[in-house]
Tab-separated table of C-alpha atoms and ligand atoms in Angstrom:
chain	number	residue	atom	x	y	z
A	40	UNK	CA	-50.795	-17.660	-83.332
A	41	UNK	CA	-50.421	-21.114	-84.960
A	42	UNK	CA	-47.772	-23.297	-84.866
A	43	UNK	CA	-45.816	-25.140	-87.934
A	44	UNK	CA	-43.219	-27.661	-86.582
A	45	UNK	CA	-40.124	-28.803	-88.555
A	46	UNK	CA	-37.976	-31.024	-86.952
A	47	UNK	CA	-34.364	-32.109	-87.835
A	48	UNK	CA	-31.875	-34.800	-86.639
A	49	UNK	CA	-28.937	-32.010	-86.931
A	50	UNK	CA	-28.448	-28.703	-88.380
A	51	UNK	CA	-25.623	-26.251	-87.716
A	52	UNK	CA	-27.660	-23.746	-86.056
A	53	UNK	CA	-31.730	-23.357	-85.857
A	54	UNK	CA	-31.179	-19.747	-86.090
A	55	UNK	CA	-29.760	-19.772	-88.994
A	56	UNK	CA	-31.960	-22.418	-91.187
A	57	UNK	CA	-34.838	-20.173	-89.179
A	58	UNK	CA	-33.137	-17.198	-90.685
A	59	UNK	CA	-33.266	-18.693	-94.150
A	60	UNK	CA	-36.814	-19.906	-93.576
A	61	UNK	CA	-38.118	-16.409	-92.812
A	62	UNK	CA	-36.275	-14.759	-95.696
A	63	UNK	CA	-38.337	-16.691	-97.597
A	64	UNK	CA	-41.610	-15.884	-96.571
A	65	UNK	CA	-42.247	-18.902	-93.597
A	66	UNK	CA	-44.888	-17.886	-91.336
A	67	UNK	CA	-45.053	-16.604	-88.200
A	68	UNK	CA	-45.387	-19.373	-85.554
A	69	UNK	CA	-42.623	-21.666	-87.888
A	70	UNK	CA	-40.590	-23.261	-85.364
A	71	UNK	CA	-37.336	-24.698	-86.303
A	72	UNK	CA	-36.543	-28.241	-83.903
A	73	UNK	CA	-33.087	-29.658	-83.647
A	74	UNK	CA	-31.787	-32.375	-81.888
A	75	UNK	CA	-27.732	-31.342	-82.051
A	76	UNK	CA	-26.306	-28.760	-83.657
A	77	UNK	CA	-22.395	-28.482	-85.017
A	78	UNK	CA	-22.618	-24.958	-85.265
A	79	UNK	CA	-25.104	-23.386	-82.048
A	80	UNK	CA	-24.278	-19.994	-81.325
A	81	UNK	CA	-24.984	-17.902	-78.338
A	82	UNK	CA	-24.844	-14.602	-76.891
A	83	UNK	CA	-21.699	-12.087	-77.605
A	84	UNK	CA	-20.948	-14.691	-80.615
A	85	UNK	CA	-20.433	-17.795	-78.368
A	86	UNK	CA	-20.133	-21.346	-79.321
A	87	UNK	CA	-23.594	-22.681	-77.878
A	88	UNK	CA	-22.480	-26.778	-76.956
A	89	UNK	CA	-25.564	-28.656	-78.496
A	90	UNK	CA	-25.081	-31.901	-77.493
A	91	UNK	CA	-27.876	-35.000	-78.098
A	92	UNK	CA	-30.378	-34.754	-74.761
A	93	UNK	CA	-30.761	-30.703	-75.377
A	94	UNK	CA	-33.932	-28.937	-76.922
A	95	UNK	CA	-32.722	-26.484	-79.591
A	96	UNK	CA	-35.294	-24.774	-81.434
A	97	UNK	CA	-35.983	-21.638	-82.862
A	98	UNK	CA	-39.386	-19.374	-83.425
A	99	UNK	CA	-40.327	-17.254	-86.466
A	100	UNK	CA	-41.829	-14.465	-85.342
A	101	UNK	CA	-43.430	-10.918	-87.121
A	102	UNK	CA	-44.807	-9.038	-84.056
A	103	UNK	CA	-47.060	-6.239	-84.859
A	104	UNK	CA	-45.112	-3.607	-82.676
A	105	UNK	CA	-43.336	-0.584	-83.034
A	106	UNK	CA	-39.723	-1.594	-83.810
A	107	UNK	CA	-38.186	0.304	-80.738
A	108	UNK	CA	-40.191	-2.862	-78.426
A	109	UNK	CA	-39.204	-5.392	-80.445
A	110	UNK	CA	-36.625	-6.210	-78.035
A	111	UNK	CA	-39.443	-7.169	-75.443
A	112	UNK	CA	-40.206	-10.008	-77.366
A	113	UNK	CA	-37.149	-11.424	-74.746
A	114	UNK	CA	-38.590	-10.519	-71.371
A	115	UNK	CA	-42.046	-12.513	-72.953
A	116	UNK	CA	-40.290	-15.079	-74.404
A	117	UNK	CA	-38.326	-15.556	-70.400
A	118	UNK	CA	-41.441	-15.306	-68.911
A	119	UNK	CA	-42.866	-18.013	-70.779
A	120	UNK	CA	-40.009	-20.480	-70.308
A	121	UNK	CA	-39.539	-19.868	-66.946
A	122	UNK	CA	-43.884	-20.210	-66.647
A	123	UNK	CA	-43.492	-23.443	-68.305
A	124	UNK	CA	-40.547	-25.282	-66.838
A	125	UNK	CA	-42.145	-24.217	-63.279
A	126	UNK	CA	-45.362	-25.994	-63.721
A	127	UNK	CA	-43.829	-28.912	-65.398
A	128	UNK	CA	-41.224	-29.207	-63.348
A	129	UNK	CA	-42.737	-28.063	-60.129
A	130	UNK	CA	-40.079	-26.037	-59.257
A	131	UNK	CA	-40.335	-22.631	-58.569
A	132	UNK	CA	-36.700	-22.347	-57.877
A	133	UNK	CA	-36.526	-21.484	-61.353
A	134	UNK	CA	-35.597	-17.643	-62.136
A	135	UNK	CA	-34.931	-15.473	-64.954
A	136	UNK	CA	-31.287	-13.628	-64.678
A	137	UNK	CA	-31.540	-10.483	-66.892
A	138	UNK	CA	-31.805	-10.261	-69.697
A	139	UNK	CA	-32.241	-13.874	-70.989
A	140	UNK	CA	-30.731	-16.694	-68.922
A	141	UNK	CA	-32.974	-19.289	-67.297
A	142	UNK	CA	-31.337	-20.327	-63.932
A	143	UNK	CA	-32.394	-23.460	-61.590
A	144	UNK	CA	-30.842	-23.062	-57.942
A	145	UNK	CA	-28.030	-20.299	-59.554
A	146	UNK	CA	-27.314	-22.338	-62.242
A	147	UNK	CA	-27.843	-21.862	-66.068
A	148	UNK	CA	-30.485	-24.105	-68.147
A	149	UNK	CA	-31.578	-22.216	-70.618
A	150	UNK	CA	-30.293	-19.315	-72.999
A	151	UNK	CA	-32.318	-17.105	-75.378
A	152	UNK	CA	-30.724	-15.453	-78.161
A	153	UNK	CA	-33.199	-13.040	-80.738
A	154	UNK	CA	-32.469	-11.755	-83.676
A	155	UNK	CA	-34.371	-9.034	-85.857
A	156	UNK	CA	-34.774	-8.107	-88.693
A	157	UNK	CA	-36.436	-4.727	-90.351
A	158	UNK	CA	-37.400	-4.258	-93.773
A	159	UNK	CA	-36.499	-1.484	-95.815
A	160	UNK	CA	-39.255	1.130	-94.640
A	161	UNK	CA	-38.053	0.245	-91.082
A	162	UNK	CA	-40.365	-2.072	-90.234
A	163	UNK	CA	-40.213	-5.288	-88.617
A	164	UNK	CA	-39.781	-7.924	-90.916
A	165	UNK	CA	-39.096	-10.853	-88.615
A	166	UNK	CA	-37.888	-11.286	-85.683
A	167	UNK	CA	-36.070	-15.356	-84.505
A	168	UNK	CA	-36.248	-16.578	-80.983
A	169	UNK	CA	-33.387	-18.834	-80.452
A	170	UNK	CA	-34.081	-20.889	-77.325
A	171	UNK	CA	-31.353	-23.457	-76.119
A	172	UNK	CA	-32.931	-25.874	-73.140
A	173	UNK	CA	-30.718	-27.918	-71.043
A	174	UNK	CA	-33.344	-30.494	-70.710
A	175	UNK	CA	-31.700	-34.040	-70.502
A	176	UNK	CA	-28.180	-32.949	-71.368
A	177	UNK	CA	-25.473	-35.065	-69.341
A	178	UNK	CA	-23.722	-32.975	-67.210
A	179	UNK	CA	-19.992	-34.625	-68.272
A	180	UNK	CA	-21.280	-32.838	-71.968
A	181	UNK	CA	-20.677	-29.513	-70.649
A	182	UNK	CA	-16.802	-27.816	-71.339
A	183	UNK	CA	-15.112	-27.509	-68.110
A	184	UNK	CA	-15.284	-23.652	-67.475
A	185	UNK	CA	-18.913	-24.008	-67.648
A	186	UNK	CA	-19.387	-27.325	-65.200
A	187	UNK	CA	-20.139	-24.967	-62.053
A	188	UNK	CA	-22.076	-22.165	-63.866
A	189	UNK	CA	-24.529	-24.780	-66.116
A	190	UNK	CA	-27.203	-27.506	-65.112
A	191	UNK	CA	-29.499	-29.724	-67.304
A	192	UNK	CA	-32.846	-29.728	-65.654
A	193	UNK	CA	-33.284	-33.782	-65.630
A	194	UNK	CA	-29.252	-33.930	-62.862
A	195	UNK	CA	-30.923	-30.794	-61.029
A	196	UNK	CA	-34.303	-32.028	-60.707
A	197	UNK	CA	-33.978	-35.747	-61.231
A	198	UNK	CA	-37.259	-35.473	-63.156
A	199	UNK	CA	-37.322	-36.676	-66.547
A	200	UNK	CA	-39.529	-35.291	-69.682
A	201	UNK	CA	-38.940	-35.878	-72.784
A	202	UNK	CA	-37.623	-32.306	-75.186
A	203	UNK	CA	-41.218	-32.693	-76.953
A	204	UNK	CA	-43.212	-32.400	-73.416
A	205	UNK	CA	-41.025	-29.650	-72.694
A	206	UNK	CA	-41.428	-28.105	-75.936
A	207	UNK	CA	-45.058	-28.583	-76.016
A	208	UNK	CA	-45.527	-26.715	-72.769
A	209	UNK	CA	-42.955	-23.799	-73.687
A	210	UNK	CA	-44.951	-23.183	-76.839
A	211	UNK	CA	-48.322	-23.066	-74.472
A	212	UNK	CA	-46.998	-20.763	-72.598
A	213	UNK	CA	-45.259	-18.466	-75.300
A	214	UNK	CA	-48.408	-18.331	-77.705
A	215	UNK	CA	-50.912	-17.146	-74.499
A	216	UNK	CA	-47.548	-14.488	-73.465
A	217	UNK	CA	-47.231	-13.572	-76.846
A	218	UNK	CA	-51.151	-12.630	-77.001
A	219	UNK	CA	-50.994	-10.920	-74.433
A	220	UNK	CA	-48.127	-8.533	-75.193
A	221	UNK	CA	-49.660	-8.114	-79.004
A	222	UNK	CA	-53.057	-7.049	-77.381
A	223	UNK	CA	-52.129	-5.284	-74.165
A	224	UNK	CA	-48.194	-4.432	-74.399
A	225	UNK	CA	-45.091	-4.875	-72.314
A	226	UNK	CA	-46.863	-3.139	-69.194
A	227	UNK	CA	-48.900	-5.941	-67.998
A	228	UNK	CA	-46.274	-7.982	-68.531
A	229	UNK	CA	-43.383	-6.626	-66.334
A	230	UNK	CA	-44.790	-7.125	-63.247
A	231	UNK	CA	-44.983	-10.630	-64.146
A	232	UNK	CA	-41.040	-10.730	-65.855
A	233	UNK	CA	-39.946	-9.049	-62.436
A	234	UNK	CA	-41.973	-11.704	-59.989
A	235	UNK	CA	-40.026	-14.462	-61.894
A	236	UNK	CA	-36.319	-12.620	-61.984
A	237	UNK	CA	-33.767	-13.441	-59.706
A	238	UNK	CA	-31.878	-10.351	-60.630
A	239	UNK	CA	-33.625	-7.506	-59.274
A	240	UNK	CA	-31.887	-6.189	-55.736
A	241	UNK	CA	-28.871	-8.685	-56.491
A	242	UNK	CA	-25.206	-6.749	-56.832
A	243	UNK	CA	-24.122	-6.918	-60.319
A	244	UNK	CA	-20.977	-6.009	-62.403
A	245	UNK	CA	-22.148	-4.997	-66.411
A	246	UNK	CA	-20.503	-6.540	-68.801
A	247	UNK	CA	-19.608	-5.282	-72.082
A	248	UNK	CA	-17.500	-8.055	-74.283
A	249	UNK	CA	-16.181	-9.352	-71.417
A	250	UNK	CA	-15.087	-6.662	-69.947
A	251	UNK	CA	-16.475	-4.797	-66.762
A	252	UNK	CA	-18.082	-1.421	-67.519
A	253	UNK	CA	-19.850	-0.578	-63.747
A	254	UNK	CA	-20.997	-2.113	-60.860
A	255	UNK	CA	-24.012	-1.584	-58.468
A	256	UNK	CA	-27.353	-2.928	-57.449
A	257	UNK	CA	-29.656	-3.266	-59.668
A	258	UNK	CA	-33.370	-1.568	-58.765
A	259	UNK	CA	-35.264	-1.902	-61.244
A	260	UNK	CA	-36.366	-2.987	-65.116
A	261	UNK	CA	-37.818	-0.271	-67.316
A	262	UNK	CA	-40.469	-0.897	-69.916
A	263	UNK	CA	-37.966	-1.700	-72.932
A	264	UNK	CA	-36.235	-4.166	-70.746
A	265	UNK	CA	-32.981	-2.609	-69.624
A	266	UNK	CA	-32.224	-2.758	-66.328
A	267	UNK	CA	-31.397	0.009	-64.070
A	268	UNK	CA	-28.196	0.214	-61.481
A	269	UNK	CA	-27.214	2.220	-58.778
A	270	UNK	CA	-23.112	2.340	-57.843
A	271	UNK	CA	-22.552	3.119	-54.308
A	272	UNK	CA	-22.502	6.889	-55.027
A	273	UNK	CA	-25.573	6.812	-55.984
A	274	UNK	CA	-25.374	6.974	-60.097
A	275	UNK	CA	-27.650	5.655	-61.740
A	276	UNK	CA	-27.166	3.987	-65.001
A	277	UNK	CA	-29.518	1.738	-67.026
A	278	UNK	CA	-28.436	-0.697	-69.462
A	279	UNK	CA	-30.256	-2.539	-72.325
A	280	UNK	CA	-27.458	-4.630	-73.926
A	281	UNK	CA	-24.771	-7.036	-72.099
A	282	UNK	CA	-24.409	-8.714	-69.531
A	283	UNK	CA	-23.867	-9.087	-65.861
A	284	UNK	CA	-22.108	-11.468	-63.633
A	285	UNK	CA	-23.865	-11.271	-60.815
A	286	UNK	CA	-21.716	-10.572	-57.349
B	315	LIG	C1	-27.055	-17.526	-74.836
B	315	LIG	O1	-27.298	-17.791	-73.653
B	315	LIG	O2	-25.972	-17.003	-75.159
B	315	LIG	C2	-28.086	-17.836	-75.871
B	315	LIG	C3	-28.001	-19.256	-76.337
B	315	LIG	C4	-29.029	-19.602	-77.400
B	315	LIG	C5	-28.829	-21.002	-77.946
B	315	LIG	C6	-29.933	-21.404	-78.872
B	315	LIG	S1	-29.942	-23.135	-79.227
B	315	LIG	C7	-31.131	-22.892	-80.476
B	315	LIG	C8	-30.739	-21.625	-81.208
B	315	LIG	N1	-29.752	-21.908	-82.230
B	315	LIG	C9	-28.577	-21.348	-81.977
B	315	LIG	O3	-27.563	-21.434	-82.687
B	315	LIG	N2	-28.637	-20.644	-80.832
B	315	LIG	C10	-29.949	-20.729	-80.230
């Protein structure tokens, strides 16, 4: 996969101008560089804060899968974040937390949000990787409810790259992931998504709009990416959509 960088000084959301891009016709590998945005989204429909000292970008994608795995494209694009700030940072302290926050020490860095699209005949038509990197963000940037839960790598790690290093070695990472998981599938990949997760074995509560919809241990991640939990009765229950807290 090529890539075909556009950067701008401020958009209201790289998903969206990546949106408009890929409706009509950009290629696959276009990726979509901000350095603020007014309008980031996340998650659940979330403000995403986009502050100056943040790497917001988004990736044009048209994966030759079957559209029932298109939702792997999140477990490859965690593993290749997490791959990349690791070696750059050399920090291995830093851990995926299902399904698509990028923790250092607990705390979050990095948020992925996709969004797909199928055509009429069902295909896929594209699929948008919305990545949001705490890279050099100033900690005093962040709201107050999300001060303990949220870290910029550079106050964590007191290392300092600039967003295009960073960006440059993400991209490495996601084009030789992305290869893989075109040529070989999700399998050879999970082993990988699960040696970088920090969520595996932890206690969890799933969340569902806020709201609390069970609570177990999580034991595993199946090969579409949900995870799987076991309450203390011994139900098991997987879940490939919201999110935990975990306990
Ligand atoms: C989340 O953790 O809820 C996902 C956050 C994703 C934020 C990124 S920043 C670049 C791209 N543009 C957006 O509006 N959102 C994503």
């Amino acid at each position: 996969m090529n890539t075909y960088l556009c950067h701008f000084e401020t958009l209201d959301s790289t998903n969206i101008l990546a949106v408009e891009f890929a409706k009509k016709g950009a290629p696959e590998g276009t990726v979509i560089v901000a350095k603020t945005q007014t309008n980031g989204h996340g998650r659940m429909n979330r403000e995403w804060v986009s502050p100056l000292g943040g790497l917001w970008f988004s990736i044009i994608l048209k994966p030759q899968v079957d559209p029932r795995n298109v939702a792997q494209v999140t477990l490859v694009t965690g593993i290749a974040i997490a791959k990349g700030l690791r070696k750059l940072y050399e920090c291995d302290d830093i851990t995926i937390k299902w399904p698509n926050d990028l923790l250092l020490s607990g705390k979050k860095v990095c948020g992925i949000l996709s969004e797909m699209q199928l055509d009429v005949d069902g295909a896929i038509d594209y699929a948008i990787i919305g990545v949001g990197i705490n890279v050099n963000v100033c900690k005093d940037n962040f709201p107050n409810e999300l001060k303990n839960f949220a870290s910029s790598l550079n106050s964590s790690t007191s290392k300092s790259y600039s967003n295009e290093e960073v960006l440059n070695v993400i991209l490495r990472e996601f084009i030789e992931f992305y290869e893989v998981w075109m040529s070989k599938g999700i399998d050879v990949l999970l082993p990988v998504w699960k040696q970088l997760n920090s969520t595996i074995g932890k206690a969890v509560s799933v969340k569902d709009n806020d709201k609390v919809i069970f609570s177990g241990v999580v034991s595993s991640i199946d090969e579409r990416g949900a995870i799987v939990v076991v309450d203390n009765s011994g139900l098991k229950r997987t879940f490939d959509f919201g999110e935990i807290s975990i306990r």
